PDB file of C-alpha atoms in Angstrom:
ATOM      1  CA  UNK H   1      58.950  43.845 -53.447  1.00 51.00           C
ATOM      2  CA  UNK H   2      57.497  42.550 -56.333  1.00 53.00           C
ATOM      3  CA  UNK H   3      54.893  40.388 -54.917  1.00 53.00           C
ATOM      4  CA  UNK H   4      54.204  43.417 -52.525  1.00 54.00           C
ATOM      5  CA  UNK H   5      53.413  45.241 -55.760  1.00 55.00           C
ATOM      6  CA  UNK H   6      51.418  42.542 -57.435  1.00 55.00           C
ATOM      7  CA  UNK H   7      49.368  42.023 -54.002  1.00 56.00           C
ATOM      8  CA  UNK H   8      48.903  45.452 -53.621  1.00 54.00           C
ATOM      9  CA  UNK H   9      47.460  46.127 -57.301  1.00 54.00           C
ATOM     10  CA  UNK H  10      44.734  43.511 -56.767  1.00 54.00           C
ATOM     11  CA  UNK H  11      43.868  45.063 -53.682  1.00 54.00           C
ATOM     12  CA  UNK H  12      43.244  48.516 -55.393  1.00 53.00           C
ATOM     13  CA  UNK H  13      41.739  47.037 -57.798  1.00 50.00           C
ATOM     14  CA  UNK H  14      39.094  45.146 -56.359  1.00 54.00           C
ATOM     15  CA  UNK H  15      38.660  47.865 -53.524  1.00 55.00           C
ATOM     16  CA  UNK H  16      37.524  50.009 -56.791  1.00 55.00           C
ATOM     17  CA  UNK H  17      35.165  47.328 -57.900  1.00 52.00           C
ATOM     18  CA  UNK H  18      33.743  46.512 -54.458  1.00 52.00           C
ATOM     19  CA  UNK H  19      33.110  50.762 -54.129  1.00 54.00           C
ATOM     20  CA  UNK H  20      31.181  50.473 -57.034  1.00 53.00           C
ATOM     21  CA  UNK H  21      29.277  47.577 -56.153  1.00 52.00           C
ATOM     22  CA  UNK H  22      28.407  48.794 -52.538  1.00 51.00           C
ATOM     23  CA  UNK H  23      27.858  52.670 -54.437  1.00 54.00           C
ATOM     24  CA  UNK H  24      25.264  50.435 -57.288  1.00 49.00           C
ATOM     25  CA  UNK H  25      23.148  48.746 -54.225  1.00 46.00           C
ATOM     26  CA  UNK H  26      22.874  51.841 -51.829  1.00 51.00           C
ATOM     27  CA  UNK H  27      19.366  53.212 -52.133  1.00 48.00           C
ATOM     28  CA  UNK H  28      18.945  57.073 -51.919  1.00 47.00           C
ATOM     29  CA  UNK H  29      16.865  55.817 -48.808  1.00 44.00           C
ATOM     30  CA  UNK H  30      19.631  55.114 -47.636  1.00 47.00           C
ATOM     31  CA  UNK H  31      21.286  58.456 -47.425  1.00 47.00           C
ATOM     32  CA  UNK H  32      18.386  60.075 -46.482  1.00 44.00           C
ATOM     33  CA  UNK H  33      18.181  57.979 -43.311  1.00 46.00           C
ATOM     34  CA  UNK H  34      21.545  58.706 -42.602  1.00 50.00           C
ATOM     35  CA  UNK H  35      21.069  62.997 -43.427  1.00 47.00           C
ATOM     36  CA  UNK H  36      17.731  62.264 -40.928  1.00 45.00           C
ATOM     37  CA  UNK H  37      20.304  60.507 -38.397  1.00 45.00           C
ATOM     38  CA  UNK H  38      22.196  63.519 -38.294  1.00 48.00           C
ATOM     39  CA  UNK H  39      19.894  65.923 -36.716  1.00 45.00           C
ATOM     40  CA  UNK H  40      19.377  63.165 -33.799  1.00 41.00           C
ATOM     41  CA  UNK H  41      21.368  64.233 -31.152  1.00 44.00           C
ATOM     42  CA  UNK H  42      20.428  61.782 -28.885  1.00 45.00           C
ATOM     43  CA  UNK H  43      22.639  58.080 -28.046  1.00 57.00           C
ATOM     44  CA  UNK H  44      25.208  58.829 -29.718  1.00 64.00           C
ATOM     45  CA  UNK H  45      28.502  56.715 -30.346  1.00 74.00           C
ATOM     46  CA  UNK H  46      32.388  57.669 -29.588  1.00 80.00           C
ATOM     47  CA  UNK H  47      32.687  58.281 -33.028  1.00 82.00           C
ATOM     48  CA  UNK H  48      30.099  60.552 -33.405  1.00 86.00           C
ATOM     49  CA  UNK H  49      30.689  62.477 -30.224  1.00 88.00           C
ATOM     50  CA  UNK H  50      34.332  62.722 -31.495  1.00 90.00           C
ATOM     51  CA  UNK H  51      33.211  64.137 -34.874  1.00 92.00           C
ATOM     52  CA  UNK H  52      30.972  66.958 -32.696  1.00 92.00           C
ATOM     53  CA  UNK H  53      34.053  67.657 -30.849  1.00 92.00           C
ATOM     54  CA  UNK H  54      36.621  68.351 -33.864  1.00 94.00           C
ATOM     55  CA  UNK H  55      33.738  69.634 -35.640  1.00 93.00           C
ATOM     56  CA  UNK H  56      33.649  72.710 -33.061  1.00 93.00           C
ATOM     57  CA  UNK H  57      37.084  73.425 -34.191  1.00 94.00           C
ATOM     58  CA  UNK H  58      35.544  74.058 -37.920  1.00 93.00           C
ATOM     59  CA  UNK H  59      37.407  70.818 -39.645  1.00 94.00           C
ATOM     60  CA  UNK H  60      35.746  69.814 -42.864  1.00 95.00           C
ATOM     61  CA  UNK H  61      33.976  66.595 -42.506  1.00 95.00           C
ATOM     62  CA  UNK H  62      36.014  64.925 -44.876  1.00 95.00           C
ATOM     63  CA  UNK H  63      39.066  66.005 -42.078  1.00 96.00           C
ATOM     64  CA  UNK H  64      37.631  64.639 -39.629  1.00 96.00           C
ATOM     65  CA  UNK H  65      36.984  61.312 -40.969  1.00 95.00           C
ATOM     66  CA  UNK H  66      40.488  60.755 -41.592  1.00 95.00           C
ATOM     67  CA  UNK H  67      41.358  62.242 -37.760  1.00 96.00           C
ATOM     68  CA  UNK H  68      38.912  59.527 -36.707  1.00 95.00           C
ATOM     69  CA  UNK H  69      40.614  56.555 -39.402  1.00 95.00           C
ATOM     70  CA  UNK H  70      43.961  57.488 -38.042  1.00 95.00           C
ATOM     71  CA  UNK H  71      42.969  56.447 -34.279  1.00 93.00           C
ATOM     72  CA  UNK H  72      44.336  53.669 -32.144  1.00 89.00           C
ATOM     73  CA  UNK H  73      41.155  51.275 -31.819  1.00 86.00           C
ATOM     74  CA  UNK H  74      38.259  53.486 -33.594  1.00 89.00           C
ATOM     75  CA  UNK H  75      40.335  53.369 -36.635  1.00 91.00           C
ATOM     76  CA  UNK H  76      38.557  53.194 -40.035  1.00 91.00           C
ATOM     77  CA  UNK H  77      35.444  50.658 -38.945  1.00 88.00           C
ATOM     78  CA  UNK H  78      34.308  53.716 -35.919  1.00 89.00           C
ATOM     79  CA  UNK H  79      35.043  56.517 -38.846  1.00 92.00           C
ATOM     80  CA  UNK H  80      32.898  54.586 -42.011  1.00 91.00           C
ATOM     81  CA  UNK H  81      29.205  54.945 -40.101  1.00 89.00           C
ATOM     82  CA  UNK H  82      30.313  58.195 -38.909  1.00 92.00           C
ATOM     83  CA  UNK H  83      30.870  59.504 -42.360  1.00 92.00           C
ATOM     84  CA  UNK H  84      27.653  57.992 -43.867  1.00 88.00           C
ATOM     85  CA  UNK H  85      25.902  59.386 -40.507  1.00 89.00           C
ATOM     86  CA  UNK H  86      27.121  63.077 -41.796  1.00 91.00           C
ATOM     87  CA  UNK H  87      25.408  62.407 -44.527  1.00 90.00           C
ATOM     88  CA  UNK H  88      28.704  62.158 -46.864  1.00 92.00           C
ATOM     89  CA  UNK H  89      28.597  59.748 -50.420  1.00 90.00           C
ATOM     90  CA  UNK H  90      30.451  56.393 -50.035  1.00 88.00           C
ATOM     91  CA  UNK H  91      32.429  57.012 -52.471  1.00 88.00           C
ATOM     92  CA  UNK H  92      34.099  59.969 -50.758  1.00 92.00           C
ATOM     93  CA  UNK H  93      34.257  58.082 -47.540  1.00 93.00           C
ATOM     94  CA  UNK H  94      35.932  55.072 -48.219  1.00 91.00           C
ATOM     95  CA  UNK H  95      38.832  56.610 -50.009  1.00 92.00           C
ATOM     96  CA  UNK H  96      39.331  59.447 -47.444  1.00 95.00           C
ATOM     97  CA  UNK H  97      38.809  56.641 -44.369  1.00 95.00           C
ATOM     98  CA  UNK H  98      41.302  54.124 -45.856  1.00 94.00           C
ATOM     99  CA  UNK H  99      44.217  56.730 -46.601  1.00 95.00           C
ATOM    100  CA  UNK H 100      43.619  58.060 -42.602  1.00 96.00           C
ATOM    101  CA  UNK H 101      43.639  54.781 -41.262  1.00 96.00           C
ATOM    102  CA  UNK H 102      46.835  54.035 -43.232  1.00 95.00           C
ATOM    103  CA  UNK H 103      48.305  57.861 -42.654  1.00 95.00           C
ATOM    104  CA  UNK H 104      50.176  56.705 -39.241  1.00 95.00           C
ATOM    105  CA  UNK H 105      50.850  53.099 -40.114  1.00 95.00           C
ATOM    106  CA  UNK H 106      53.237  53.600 -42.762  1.00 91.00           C
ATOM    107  CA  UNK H 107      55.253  55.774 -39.900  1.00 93.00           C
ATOM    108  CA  UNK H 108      54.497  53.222 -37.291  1.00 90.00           C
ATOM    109  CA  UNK H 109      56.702  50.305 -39.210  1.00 89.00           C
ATOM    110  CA  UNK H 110      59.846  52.791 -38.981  1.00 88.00           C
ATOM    111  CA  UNK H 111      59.159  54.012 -35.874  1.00 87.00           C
ATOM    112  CA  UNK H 112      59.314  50.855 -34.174  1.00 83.00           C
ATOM    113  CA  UNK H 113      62.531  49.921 -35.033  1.00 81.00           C
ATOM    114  CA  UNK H 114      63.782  52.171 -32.757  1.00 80.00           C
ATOM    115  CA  UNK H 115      64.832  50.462 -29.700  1.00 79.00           C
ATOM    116  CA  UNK H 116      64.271  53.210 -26.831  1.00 80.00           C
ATOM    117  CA  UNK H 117      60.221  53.619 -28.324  1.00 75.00           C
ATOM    118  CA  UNK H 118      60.110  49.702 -28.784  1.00 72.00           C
ATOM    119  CA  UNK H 119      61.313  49.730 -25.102  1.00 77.00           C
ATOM    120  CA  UNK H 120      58.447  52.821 -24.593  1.00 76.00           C
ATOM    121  CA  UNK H 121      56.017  50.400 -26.085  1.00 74.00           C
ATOM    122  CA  UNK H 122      57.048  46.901 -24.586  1.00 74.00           C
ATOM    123  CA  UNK H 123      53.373  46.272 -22.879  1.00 76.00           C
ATOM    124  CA  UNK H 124      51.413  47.190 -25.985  1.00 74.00           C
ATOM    125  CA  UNK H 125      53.456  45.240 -27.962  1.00 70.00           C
ATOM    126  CA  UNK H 126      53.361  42.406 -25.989  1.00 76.00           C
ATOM    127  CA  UNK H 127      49.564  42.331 -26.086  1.00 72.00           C
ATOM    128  CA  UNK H 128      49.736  42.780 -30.074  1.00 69.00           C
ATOM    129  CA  UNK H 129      52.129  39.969 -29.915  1.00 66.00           C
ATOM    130  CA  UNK H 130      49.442  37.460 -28.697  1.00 71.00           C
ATOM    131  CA  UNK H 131      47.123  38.790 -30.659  1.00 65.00           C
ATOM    132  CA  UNK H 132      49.124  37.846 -34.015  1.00 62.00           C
ATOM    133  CA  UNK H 133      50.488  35.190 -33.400  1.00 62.00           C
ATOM    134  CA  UNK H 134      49.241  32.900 -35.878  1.00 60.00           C
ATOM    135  CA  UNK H 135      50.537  35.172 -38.414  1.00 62.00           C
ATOM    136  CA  UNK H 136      53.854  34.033 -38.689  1.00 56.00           C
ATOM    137  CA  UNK H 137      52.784  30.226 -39.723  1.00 56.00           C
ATOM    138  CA  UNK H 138      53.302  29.101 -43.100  1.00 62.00           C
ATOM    139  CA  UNK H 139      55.140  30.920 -46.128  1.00 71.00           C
ATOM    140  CA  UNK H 140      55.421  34.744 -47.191  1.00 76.00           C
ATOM    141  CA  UNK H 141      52.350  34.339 -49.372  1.00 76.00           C
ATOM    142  CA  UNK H 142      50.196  32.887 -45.966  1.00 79.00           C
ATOM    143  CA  UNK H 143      51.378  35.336 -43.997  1.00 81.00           C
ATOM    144  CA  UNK H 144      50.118  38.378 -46.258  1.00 84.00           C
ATOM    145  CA  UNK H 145      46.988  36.058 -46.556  1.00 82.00           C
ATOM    146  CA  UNK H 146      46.602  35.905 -42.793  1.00 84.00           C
ATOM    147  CA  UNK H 147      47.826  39.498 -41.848  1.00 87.00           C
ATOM    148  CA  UNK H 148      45.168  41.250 -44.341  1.00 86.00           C
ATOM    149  CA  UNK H 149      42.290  38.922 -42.837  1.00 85.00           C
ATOM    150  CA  UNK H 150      43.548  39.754 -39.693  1.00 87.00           C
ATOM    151  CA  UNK H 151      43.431  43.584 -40.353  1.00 90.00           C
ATOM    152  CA  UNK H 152      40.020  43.053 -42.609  1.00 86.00           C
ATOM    153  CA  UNK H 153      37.788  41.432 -40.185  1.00 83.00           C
ATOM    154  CA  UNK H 154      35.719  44.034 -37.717  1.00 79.00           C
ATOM    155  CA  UNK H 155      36.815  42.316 -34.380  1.00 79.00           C
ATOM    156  CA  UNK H 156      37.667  43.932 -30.784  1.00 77.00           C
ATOM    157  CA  UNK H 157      41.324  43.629 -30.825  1.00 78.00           C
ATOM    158  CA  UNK H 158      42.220  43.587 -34.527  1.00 83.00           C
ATOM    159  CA  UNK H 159      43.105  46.379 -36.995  1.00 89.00           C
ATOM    160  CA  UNK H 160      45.759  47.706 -38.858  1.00 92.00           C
ATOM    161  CA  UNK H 161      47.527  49.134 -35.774  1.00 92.00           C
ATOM    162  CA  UNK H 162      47.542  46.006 -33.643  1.00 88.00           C
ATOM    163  CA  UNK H 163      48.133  44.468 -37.280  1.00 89.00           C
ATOM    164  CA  UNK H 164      51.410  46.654 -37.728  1.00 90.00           C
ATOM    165  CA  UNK H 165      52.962  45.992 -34.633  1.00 88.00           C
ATOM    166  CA  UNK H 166      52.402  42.184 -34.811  1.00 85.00           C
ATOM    167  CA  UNK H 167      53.870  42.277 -38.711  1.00 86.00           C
ATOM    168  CA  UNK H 168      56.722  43.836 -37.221  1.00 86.00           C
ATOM    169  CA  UNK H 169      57.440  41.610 -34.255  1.00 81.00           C
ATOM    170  CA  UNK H 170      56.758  38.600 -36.327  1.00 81.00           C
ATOM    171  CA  UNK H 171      59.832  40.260 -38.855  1.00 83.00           C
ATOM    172  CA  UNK H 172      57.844  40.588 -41.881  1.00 85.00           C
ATOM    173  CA  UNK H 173      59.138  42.608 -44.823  1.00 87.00           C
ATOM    174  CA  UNK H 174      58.042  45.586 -44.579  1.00 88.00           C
ATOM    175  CA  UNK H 175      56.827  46.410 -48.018  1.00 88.00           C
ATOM    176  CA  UNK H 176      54.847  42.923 -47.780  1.00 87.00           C
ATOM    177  CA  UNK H 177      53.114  44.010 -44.505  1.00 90.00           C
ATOM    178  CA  UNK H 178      52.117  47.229 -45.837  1.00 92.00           C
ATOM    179  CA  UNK H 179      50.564  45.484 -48.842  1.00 90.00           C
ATOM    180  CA  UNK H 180      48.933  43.050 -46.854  1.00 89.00           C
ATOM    181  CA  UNK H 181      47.723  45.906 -43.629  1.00 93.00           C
ATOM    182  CA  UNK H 182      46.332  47.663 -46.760  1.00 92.00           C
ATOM    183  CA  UNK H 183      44.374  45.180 -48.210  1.00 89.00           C
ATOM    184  CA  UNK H 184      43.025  44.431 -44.773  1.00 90.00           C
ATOM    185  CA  UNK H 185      41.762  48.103 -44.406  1.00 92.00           C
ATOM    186  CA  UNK H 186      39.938  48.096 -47.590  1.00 89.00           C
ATOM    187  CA  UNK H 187      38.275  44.658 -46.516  1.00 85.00           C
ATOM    188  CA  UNK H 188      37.376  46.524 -43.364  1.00 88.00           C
ATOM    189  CA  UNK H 189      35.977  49.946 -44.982  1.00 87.00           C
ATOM    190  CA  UNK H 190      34.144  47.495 -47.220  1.00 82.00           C
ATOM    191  CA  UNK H 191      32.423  45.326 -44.707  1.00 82.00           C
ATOM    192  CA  UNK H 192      31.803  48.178 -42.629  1.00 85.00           C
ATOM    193  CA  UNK H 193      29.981  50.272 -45.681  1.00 83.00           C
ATOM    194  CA  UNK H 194      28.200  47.226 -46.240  1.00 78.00           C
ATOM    195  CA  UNK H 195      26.884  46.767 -43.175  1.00 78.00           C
ATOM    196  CA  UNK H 196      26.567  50.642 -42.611  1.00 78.00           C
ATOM    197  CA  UNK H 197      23.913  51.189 -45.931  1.00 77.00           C
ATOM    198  CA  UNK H 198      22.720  47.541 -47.093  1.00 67.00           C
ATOM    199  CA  UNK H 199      22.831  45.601 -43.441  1.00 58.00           C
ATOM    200  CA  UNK H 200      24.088  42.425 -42.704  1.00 58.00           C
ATOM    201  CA  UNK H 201      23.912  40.426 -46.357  1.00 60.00           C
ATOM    202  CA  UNK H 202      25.600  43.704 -47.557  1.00 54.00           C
ATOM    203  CA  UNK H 203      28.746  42.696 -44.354  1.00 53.00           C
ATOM    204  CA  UNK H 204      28.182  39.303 -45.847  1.00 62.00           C
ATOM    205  CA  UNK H 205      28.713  40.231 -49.584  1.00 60.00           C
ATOM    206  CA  UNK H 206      31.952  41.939 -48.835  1.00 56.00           C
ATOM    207  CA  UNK H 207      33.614  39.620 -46.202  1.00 59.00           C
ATOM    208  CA  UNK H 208      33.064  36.955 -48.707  1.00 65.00           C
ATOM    209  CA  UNK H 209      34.678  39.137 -51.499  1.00 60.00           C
ATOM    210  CA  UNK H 210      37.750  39.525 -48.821  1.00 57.00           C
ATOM    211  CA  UNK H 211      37.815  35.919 -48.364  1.00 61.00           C
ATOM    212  CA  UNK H 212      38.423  35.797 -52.333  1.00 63.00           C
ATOM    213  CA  UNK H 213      41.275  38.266 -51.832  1.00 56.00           C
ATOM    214  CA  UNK H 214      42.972  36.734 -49.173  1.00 56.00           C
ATOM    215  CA  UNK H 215      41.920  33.198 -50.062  1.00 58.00           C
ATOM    216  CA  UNK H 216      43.436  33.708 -53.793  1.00 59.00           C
ATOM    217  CA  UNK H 217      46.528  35.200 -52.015  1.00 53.00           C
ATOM    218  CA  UNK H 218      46.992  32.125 -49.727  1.00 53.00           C
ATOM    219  CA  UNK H 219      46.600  29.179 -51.876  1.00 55.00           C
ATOM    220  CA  UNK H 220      48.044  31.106 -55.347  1.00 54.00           C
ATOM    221  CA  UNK H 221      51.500  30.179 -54.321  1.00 48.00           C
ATOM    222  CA  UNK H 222      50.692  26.689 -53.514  1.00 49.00           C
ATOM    223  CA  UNK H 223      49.385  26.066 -57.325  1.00 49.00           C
ATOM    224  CA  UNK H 224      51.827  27.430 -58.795  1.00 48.00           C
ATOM    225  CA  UNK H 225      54.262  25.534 -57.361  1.00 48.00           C
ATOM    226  CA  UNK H 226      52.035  22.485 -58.632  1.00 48.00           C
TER     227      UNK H 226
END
């Protein structure tokens, strides 16, 4: 529990300084492409044709982001563009994205231990299973490491769901696997900001600071030792 808490303050921590960073480097251009974007009705995404959709219900924005962040597979990385396409400051996105994405996942990691909806969920599991795999190698420390990168890194397939199930099948602790999911969300809403208002050396800037995260994470324990 305690490393869970010591993993989990460096994450907020340097999600708070990469939000700044990302908030310092966004030109007002920026947002103003992204209020322009919004009257363009024209090709859009799922995301955005989701946010149109709860939007004729009369949801705040800010709502549904985190409807969208909560999602199996649009999760946080579909809801981050659609919040600076609304023409909504990063700084309220991020926050409101990351707690959405996390909203069901804390659930999730009870819920599974239920044998009759682990039974209900045996084929999506099973899928998740091969997709984490690799996260069991190696100590606790490697496994938050790997689990957070995992989460953290934009791919088809990855993300915190897919990331919860596979912590759970793989019998991690379950405050260590929240840490770790968490971190990898911030990564995520980072990289996808990044690449969202500042392109892709902005995606660049902030997988490289998750790399630090992770990376310090990973090989920490190993020095210590030494």
């Amino acid at each position: 529990k305690r490393t869970a808490f010591q993993s989990l303050a460096k994450s907020v921590f340097s999600f708070a300084v990469i939000i700044s960073t990302i908030t310092a480097i966004s030109s007002p251009p920026a947002y103003a492409a992204a209020a322009a974007a919004q009257e363009t009705v024209e090709h859009l995404h799922t995301g955005q044709k989701i946010a149109n959709y709860f939007r004729s219900f009369g949801l705040s924005d800010l709502a549904i982001l985190a409807i969208i962040s909560a999602m199996p597979v649009v999760e946080l990385r579909g809801a981050v563009p659609v919040g600076v396409w609304m023409g909504l400051p990063i700084t309220h996105i991020l926050p409101v994205c990351v707690m959405g994405n996390m909203a069901p996942i804390i659930p999730l990691m009870f819920l599974l231990r239920n044998d009759k909806l682990k039974s209900l969920m045996s084929p999506i599991l099973s899928r998740a299973e091969k997709k984490s795999a690799s996260l069991g190698v190696g100590s606790i420390e490697k496994q938050w490491a790997s689990l957070a990168a995992f989460v953290g890194i934009p791919l088809p397939g990855t993300g915190a769901w897919t990331g919860a199930m596979g912590a759970f099948l793989l019998g991690m602790p379950t405050a260590i696997a929240l840490s770790s999911i968490f971190t990898g969300v911030c990564g995520a809403g980072c990289i996808m900001a990044s690449i969202t208002l500042a392109g892709k050396k902005g995606g660049i800037a902030a997988l490289a600071a998750l790399a630090l995260i992770t990376g310090a994470e990973f090989f920490g324990k190993k020095d210590g030792e030494k």
